[in-house]
Coordinates of C-alpha atoms in Angstrom, one line a residue:
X1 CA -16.7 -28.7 -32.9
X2 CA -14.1 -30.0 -30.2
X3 CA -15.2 -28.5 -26.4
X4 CA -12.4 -27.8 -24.4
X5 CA -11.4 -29.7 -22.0
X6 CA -12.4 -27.1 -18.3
X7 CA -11.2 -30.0 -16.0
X8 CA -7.4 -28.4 -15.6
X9 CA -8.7 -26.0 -12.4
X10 CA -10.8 -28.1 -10.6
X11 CA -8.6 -31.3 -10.7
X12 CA -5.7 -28.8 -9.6
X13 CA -7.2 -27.0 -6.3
X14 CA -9.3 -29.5 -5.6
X15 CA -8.4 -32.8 -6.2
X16 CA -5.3 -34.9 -5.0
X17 CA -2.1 -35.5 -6.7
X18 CA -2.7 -38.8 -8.2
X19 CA -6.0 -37.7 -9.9
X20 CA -4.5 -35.1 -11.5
X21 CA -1.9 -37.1 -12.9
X22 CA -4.0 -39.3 -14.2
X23 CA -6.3 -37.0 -15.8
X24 CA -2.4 -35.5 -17.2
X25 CA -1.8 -38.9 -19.3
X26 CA -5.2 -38.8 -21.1
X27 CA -5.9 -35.2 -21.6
X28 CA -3.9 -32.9 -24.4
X29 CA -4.9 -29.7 -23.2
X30 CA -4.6 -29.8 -19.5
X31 CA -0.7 -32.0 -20.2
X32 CA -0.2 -28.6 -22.3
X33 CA -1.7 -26.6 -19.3
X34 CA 0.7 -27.8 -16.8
X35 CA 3.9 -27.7 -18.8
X36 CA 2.8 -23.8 -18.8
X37 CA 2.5 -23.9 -15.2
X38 CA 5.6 -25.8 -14.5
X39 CA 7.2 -23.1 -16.6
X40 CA 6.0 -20.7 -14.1
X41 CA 6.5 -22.4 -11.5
X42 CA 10.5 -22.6 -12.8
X43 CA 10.7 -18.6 -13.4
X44 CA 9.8 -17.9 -9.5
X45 CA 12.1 -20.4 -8.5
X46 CA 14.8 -18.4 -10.5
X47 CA 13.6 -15.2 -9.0
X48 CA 13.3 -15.4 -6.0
X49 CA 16.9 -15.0 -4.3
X50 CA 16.9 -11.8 -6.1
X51 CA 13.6 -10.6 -4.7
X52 CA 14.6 -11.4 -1.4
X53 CA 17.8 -9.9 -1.4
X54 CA 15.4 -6.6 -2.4
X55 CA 13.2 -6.9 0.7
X56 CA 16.0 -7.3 2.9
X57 CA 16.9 -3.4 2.0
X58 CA 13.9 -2.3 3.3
X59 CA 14.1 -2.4 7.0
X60 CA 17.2 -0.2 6.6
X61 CA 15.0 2.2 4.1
X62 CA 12.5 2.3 6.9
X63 CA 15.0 3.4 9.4
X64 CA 16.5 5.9 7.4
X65 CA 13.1 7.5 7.0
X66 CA 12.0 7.3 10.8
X67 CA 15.2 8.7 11.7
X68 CA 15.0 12.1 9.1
X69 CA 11.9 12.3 10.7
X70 CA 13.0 12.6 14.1
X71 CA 15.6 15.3 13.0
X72 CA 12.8 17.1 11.7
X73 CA 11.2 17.1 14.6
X74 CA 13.6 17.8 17.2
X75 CA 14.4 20.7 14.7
X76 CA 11.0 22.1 14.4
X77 CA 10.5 22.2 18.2
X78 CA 13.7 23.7 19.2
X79 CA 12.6 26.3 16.4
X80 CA 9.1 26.9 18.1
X81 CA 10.9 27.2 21.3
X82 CA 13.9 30.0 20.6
X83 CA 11.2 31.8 18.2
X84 CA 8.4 33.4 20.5
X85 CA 6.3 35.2 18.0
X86 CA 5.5 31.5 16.9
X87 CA 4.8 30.2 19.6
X88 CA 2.2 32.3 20.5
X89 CA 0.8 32.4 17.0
X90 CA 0.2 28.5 17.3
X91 CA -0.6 28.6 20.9
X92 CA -3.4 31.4 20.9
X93 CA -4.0 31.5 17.6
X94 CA -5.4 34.4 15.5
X95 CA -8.9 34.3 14.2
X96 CA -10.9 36.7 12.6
X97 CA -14.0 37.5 13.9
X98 CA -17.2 38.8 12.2
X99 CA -16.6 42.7 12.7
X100 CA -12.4 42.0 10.9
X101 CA -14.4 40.5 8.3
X102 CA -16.2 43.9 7.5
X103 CA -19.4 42.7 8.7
X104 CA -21.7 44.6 10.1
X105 CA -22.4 42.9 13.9
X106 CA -24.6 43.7 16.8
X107 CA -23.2 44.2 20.6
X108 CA -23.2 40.4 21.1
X109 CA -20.8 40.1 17.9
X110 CA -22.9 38.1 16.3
X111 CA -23.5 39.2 12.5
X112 CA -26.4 42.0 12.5
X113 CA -29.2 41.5 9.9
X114 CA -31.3 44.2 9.0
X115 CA -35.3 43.2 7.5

């Protein structure tokens, strides 16, 4: 049974480009291995222009989204201020105590419990 031939890694991160060439003219599998990557390698070139030409979009996407949220905002707050009922709700707030509940509570407030 033929072992295959695991060199293909190493020689490629490790090693310098002369050893790996070398290692290229004798071996079968890794020549076969590198053809694939050279393919690769080809494809990204291709795509590339076209993926930065996507990115570049983004800064304006960005902006776009900071400034909607800005107008929501500035339109939330001027609603808050004309609208006093709401502002006082968020201000003060309203929370329920014990006794709204429908608990039974002593003169502290606290819930009463009975042994």
């Amino acid at each position: 049974m033929n072992d295959k031939c695991s060199k293909y890694e190493g020689l490629f991160v490790f090693s310098d480009e002369e050893t790996l060439k070398q290692h290229l003219q004798e071996c079968e599998e890794c020549r076969l291995e590198q053809e694939k990557m050279d393919k690769v390698s080809e494809l990204i070139t291709e795509v590339k222009p076209y993926y930065l030409a996507k990115s570049k979009k983004r800064p304006a996407l960005k902006a776009v989204c900071a400034l909607m949220l800005l107008i929501f905002s500035a339109f939330s707050f001027e609603l808050m201020e004309n609208y006093d009922d709401m502002t006082d709700t968020l201000r003060y707030g309203n929370t329920l105590s014990a006794e709204d509940l429908g608990f039974p509570v002593d003169s502290y407030g606290l819930i009463a419990v009975s042994e």
